[in-house]
mmCIF file with all atom_site columns, C-alpha atoms in Angstrom:
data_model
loop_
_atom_site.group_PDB
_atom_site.id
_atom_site.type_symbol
_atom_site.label_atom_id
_atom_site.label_alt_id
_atom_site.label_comp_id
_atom_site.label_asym_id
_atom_site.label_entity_id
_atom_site.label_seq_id
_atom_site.pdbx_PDB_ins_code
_atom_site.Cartn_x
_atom_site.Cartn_y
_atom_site.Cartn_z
_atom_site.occupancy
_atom_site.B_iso_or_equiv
_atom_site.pdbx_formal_charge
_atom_site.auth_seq_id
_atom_site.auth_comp_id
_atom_site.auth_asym_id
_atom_site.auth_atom_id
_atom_site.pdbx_PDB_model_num
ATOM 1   C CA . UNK K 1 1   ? 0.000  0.000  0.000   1.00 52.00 ? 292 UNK K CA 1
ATOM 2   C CA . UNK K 1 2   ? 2.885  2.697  0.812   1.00 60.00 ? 293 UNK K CA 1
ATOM 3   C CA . UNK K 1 3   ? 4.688  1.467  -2.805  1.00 85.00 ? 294 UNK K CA 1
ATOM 4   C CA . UNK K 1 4   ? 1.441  2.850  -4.263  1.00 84.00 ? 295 UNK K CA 1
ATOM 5   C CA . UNK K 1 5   ? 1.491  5.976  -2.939  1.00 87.00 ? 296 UNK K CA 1
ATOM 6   C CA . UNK K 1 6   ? 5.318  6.550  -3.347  1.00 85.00 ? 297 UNK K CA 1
ATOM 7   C CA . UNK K 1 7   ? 4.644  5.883  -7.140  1.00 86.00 ? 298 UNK K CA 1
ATOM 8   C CA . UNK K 1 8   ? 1.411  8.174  -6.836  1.00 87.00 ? 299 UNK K CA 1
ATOM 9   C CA . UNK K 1 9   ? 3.847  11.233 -5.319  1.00 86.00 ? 300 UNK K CA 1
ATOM 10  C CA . UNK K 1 10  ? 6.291  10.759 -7.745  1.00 85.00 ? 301 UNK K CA 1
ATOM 11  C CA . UNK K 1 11  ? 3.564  10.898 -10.765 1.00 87.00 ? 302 UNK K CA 1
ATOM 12  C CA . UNK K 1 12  ? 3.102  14.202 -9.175  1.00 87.00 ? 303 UNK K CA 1
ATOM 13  C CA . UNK K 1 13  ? 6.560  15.258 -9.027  1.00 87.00 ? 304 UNK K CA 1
ATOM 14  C CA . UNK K 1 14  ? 6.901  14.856 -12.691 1.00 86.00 ? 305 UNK K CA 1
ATOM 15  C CA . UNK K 1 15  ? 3.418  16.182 -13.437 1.00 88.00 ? 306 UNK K CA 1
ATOM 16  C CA . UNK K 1 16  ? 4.766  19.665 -11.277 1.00 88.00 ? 307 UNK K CA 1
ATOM 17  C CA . UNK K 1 17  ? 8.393  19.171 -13.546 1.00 86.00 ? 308 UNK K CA 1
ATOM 18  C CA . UNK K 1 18  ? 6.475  18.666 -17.067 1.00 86.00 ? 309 UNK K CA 1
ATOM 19  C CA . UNK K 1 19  ? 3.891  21.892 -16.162 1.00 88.00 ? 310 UNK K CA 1
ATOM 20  C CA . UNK K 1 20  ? 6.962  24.280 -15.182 1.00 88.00 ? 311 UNK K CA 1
ATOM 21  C CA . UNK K 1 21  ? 8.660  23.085 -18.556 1.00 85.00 ? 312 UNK K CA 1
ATOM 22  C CA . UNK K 1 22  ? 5.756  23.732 -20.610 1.00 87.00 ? 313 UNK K CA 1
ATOM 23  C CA . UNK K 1 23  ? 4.633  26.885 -19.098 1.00 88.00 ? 314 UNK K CA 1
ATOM 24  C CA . UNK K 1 24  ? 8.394  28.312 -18.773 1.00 86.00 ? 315 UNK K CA 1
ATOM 25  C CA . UNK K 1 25  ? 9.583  30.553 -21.369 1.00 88.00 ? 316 UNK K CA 1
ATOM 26  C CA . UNK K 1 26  ? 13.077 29.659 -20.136 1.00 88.00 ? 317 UNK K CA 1
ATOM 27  C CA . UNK K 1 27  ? 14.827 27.219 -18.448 1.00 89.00 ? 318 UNK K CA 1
ATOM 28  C CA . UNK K 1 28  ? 18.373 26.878 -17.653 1.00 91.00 ? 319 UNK K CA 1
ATOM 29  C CA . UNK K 1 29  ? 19.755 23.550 -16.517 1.00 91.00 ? 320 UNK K CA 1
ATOM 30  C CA . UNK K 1 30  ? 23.225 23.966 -14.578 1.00 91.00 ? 321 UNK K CA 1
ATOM 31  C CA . UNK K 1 31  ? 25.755 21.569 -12.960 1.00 90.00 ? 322 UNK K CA 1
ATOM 32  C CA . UNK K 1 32  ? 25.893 23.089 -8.928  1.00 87.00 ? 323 UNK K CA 1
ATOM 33  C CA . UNK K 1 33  ? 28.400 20.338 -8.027  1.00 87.00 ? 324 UNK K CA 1
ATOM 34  C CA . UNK K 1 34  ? 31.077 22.084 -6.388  1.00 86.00 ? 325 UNK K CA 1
ATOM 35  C CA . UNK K 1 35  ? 29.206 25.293 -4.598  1.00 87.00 ? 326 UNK K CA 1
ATOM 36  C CA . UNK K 1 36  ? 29.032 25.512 -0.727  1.00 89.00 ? 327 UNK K CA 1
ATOM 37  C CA . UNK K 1 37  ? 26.009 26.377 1.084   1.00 90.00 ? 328 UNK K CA 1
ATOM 38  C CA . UNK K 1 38  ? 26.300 30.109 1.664   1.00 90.00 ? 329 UNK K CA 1
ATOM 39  C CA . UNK K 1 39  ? 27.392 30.267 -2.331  1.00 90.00 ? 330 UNK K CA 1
ATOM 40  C CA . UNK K 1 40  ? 23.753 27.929 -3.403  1.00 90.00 ? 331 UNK K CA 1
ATOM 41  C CA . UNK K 1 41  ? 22.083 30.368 -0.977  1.00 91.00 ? 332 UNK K CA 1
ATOM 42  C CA . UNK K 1 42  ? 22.748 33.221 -2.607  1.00 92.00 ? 333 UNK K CA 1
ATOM 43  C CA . UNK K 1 43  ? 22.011 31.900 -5.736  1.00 91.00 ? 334 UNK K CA 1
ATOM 44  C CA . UNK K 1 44  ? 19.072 31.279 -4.895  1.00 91.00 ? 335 UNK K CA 1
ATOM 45  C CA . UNK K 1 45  ? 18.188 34.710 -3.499  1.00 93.00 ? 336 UNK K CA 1
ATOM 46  C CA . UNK K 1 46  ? 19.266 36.467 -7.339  1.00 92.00 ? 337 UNK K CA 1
ATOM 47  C CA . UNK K 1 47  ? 16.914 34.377 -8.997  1.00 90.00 ? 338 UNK K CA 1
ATOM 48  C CA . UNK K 1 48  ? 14.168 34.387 -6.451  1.00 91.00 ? 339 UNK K CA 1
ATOM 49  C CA . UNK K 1 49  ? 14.444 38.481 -6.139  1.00 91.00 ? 340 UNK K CA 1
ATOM 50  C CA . UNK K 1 50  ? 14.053 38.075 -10.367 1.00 88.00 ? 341 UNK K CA 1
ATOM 51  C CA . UNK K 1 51  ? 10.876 36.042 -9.893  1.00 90.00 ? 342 UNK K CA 1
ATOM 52  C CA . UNK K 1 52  ? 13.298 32.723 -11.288 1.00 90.00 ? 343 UNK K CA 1
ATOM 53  C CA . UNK K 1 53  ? 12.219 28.801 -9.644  1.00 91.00 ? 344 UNK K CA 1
ATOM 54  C CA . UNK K 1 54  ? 15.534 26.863 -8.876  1.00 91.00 ? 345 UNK K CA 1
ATOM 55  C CA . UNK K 1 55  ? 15.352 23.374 -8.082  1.00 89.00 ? 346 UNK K CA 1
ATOM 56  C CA . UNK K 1 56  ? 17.466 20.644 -7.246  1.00 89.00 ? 347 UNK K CA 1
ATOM 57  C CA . UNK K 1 57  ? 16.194 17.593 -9.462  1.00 88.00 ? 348 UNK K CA 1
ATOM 58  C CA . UNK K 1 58  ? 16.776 14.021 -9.861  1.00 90.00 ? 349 UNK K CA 1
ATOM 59  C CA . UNK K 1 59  ? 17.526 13.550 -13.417 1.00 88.00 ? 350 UNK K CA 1
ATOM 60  C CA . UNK K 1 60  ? 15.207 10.615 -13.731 1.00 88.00 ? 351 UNK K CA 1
ATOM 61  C CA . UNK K 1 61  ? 12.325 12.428 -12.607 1.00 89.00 ? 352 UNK K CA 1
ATOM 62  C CA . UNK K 1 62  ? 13.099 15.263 -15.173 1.00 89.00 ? 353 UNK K CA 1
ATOM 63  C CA . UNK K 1 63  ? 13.758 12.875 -18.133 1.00 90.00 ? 354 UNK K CA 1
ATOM 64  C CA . UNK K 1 64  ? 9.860  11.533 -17.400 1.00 90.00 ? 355 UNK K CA 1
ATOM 65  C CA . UNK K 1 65  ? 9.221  15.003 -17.868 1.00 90.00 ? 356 UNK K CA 1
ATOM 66  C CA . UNK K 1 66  ? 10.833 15.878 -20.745 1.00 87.00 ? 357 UNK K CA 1
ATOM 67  C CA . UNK K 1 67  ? 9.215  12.619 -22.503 1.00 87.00 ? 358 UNK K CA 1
ATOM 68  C CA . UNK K 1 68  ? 5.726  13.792 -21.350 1.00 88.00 ? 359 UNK K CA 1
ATOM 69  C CA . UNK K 1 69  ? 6.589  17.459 -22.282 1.00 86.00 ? 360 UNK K CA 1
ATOM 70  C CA . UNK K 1 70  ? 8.088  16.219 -25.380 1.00 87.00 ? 361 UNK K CA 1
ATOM 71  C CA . UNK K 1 71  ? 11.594 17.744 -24.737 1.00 86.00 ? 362 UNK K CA 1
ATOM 72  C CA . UNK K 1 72  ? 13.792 14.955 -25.009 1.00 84.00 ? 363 UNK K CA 1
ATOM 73  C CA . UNK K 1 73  ? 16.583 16.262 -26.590 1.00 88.00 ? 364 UNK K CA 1
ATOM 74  C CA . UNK K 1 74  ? 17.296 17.932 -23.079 1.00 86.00 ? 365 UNK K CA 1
ATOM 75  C CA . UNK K 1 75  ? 18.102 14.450 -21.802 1.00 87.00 ? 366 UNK K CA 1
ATOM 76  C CA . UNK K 1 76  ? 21.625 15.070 -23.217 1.00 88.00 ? 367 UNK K CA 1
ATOM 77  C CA . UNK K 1 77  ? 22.971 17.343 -20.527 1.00 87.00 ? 368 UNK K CA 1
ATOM 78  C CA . UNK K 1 78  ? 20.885 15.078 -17.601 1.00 87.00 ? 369 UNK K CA 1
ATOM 79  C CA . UNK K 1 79  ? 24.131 13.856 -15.942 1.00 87.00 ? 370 UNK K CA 1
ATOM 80  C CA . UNK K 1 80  ? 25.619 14.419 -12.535 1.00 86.00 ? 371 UNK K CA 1
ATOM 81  C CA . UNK K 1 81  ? 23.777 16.943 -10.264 1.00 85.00 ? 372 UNK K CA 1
ATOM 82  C CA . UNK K 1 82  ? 21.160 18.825 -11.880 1.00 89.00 ? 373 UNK K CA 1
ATOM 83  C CA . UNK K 1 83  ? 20.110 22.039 -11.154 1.00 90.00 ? 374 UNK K CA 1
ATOM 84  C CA . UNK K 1 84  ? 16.801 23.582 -13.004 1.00 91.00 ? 375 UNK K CA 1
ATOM 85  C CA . UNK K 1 85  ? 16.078 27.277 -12.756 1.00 91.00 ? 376 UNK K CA 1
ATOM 86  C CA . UNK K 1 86  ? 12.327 28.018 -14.424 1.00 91.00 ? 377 UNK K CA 1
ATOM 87  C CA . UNK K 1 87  ? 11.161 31.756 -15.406 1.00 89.00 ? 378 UNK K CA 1
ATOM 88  C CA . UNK K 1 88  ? 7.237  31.652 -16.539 1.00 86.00 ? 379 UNK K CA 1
ATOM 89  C CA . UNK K 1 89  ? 7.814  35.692 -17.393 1.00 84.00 ? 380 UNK K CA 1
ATOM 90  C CA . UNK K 1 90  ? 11.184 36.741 -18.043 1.00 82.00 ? 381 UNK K CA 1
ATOM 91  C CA . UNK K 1 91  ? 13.081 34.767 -20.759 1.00 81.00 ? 382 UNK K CA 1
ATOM 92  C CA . UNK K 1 92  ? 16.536 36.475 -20.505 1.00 86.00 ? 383 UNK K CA 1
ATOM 93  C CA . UNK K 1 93  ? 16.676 36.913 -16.049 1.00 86.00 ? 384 UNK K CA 1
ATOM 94  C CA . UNK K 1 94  ? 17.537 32.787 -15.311 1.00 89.00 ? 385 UNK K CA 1
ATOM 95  C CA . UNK K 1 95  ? 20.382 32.536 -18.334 1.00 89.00 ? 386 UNK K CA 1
ATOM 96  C CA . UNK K 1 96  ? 21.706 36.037 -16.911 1.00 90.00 ? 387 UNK K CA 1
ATOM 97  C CA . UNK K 1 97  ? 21.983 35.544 -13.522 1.00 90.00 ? 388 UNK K CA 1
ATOM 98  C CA . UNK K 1 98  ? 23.378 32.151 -13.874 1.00 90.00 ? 389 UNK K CA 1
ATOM 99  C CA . UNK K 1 99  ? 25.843 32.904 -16.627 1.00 90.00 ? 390 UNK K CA 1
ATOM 100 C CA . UNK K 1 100 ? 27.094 35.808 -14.345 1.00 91.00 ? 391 UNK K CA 1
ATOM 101 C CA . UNK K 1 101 ? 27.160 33.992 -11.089 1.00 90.00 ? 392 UNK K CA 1
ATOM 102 C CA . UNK K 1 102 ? 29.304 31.265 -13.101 1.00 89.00 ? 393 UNK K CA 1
ATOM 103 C CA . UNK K 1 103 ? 31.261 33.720 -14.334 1.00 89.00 ? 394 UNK K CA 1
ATOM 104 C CA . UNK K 1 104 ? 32.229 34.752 -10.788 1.00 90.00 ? 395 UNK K CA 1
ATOM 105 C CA . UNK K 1 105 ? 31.974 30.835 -9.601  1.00 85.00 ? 396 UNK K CA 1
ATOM 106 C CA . UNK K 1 106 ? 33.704 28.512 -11.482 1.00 85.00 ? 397 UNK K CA 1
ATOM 107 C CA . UNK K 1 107 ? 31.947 25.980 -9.704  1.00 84.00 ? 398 UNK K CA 1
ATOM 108 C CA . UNK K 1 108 ? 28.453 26.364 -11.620 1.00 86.00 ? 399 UNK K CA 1
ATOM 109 C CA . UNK K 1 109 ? 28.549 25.103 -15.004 1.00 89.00 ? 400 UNK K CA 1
ATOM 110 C CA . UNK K 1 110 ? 25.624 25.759 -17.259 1.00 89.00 ? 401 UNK K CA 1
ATOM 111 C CA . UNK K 1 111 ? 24.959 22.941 -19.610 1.00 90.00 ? 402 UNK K CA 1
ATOM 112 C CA . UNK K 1 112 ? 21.683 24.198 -22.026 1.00 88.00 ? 403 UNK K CA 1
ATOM 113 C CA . UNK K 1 113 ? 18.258 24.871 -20.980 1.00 89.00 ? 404 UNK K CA 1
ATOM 114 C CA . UNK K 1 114 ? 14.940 25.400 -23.071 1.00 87.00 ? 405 UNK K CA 1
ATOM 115 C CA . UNK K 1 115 ? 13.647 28.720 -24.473 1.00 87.00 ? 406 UNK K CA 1
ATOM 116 C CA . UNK K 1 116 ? 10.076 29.295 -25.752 1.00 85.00 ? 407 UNK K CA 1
ATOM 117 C CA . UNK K 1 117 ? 9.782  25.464 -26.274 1.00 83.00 ? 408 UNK K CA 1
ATOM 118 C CA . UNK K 1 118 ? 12.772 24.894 -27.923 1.00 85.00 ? 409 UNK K CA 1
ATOM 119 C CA . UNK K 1 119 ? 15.625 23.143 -26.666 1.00 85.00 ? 410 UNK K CA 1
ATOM 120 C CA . UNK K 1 120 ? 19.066 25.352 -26.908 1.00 86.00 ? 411 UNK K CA 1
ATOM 121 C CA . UNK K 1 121 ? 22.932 24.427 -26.109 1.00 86.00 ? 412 UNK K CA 1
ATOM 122 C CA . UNK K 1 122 ? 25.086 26.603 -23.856 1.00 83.00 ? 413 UNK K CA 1
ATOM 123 C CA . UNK K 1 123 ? 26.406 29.005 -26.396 1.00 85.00 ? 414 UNK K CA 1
ATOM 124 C CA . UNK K 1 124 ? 22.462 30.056 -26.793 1.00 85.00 ? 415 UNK K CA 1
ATOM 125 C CA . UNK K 1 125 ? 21.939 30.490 -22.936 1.00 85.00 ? 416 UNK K CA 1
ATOM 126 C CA . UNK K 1 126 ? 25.076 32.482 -22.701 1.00 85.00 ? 417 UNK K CA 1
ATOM 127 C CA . UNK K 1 127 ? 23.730 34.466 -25.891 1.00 83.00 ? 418 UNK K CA 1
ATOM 128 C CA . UNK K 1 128 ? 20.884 35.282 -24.224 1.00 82.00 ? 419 UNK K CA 1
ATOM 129 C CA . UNK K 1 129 ? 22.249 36.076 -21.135 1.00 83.00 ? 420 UNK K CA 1
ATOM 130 C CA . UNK K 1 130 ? 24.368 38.916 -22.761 1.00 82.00 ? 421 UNK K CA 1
ATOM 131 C CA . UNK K 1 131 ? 20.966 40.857 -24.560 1.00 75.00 ? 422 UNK K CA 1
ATOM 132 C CA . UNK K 1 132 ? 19.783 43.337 -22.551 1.00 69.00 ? 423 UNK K CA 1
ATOM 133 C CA . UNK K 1 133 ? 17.125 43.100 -19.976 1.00 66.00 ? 424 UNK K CA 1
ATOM 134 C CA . UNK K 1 134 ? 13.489 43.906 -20.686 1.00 68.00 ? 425 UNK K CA 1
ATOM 135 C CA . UNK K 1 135 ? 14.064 48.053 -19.225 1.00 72.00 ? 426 UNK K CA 1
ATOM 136 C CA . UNK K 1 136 ? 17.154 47.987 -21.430 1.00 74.00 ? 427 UNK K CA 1
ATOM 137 C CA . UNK K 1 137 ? 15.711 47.091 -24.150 1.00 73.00 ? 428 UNK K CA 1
ATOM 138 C CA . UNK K 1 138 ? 12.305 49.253 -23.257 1.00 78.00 ? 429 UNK K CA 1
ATOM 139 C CA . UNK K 1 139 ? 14.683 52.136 -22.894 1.00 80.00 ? 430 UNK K CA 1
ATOM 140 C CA . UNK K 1 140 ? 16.801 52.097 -26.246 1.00 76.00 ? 431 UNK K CA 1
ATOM 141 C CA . UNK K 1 141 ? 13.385 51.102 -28.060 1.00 79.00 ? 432 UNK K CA 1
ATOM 142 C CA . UNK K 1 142 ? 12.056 54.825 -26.622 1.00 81.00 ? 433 UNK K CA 1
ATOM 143 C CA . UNK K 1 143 ? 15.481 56.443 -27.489 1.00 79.00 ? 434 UNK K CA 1
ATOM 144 C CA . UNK K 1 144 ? 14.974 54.940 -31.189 1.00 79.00 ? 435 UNK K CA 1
ATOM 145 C CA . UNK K 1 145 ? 11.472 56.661 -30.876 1.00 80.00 ? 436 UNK K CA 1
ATOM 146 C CA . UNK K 1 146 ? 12.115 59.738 -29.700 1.00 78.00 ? 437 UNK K CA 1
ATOM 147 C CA . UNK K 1 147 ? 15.622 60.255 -31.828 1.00 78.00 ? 438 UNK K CA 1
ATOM 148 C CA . UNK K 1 148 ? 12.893 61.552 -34.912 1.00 81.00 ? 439 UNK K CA 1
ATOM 149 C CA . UNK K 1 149 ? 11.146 63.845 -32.789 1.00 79.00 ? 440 UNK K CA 1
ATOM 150 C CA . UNK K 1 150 ? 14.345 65.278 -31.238 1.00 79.00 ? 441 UNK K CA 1
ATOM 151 C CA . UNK K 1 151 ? 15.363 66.375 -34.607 1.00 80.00 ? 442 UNK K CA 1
ATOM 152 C CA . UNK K 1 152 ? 12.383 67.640 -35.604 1.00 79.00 ? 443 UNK K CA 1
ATOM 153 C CA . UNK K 1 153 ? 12.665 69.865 -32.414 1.00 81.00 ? 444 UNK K CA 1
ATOM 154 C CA . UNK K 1 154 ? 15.410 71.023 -33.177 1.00 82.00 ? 445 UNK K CA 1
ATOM 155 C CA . UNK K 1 155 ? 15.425 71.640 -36.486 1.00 82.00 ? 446 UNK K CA 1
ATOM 156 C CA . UNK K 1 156 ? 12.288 74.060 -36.188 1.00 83.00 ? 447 UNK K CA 1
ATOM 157 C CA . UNK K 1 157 ? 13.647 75.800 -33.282 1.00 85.00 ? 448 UNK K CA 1
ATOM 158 C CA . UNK K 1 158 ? 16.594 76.290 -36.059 1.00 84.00 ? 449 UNK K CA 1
ATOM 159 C CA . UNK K 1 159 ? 14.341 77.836 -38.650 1.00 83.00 ? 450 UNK K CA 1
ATOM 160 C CA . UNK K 1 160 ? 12.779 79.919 -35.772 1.00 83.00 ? 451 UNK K CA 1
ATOM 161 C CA . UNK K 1 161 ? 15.904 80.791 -34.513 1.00 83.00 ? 452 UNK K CA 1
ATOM 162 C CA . UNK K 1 162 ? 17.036 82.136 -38.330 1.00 81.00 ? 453 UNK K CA 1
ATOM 163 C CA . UNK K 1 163 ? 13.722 84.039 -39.142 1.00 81.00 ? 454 UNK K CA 1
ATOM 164 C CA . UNK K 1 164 ? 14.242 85.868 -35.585 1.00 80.00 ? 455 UNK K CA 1
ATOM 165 C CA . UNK K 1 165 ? 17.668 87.136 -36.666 1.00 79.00 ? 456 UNK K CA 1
ATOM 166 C CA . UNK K 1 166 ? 16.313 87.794 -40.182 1.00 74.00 ? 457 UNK K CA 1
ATOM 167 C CA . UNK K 1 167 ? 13.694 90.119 -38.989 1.00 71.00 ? 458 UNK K CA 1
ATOM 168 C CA . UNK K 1 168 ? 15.669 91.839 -36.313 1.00 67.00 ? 459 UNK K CA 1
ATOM 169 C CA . UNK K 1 169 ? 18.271 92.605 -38.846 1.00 60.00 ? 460 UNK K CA 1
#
């Protein structure tokens, strides 16, 4: 009777695992072998302040997941201890805080992830990580906007500027 309801809460478990991959628009698996406590820690509090799930997984229990979520080609990097961080809003705030905390801790070794349902290698996660956030990119996207409108300014105060001196002269 307990077997059955050991295999029941692990049906959940990958159930919870398949959801967060199909509802993430990124996810970032990374090897944490090799990080102490108060390093994991505060890890954890980057990509909880971003709104990022990190999870320590068995990589069983995510391959059943992949299969149901039709992701297996993320079974590749499944080896040694896996580490899953899942972002439902922000696609670029997991593969940027985790590509700069490795950067700082040689420890933490990405290995690929999955964005917007498709399954991507490191050299994409790192990609990503170096684009700009969502404000950054909000911010130049204004500046782009209002360059046009600048000018326009400008040149009319210009024109006004001219006709002033012509008529005072």
């Amino acid at each position: 009777m307990a077997n059955a309801k050991v295999i029941q809460a692990k049906q959940e478990s990958v159930d919870i695992v398949t959801s967060k991959l199909r509802e993430s628009v990124t996810t970032v698996v990374a090897d944490y072998r090799g990080l102490n406590v108060a390093q994991v820690t505060e890890l954890r509090k980057q990509l909880r302040e971003a709104g990022v799930e990190f999870q320590v997984l068995k990589n069983t229990l995510v391959r059943r997941a992949t299969a149901a979520a039709e992701l297996t080609e993320l079974d590749e990097v499944l080896t040694g201890p896996t580490a899953i961080a899942f972002s439902a809003d922000d696609a670029i705030a997991p593969a940027k805080i985790l590509n700069d905390f490795a950067k700082k801790n040689d420890a933490l070794e990405l290995k690929g992830g999955v964005v917007e349902g498709r399954v991507v290698g490191v050299d994409q996660i790192k990609a990503l990580a170096e684009l700009p956030s969502r404000e950054g990119l909000l911010s130049m996207l204004l500046s782009v906007l209002q360059a046009p409108v600048r000018n326009f300014a400008l040149a009319v105060k210009a024109v006004a500027e001219k006709e002033e001196e012509g008529a005072s002269a």
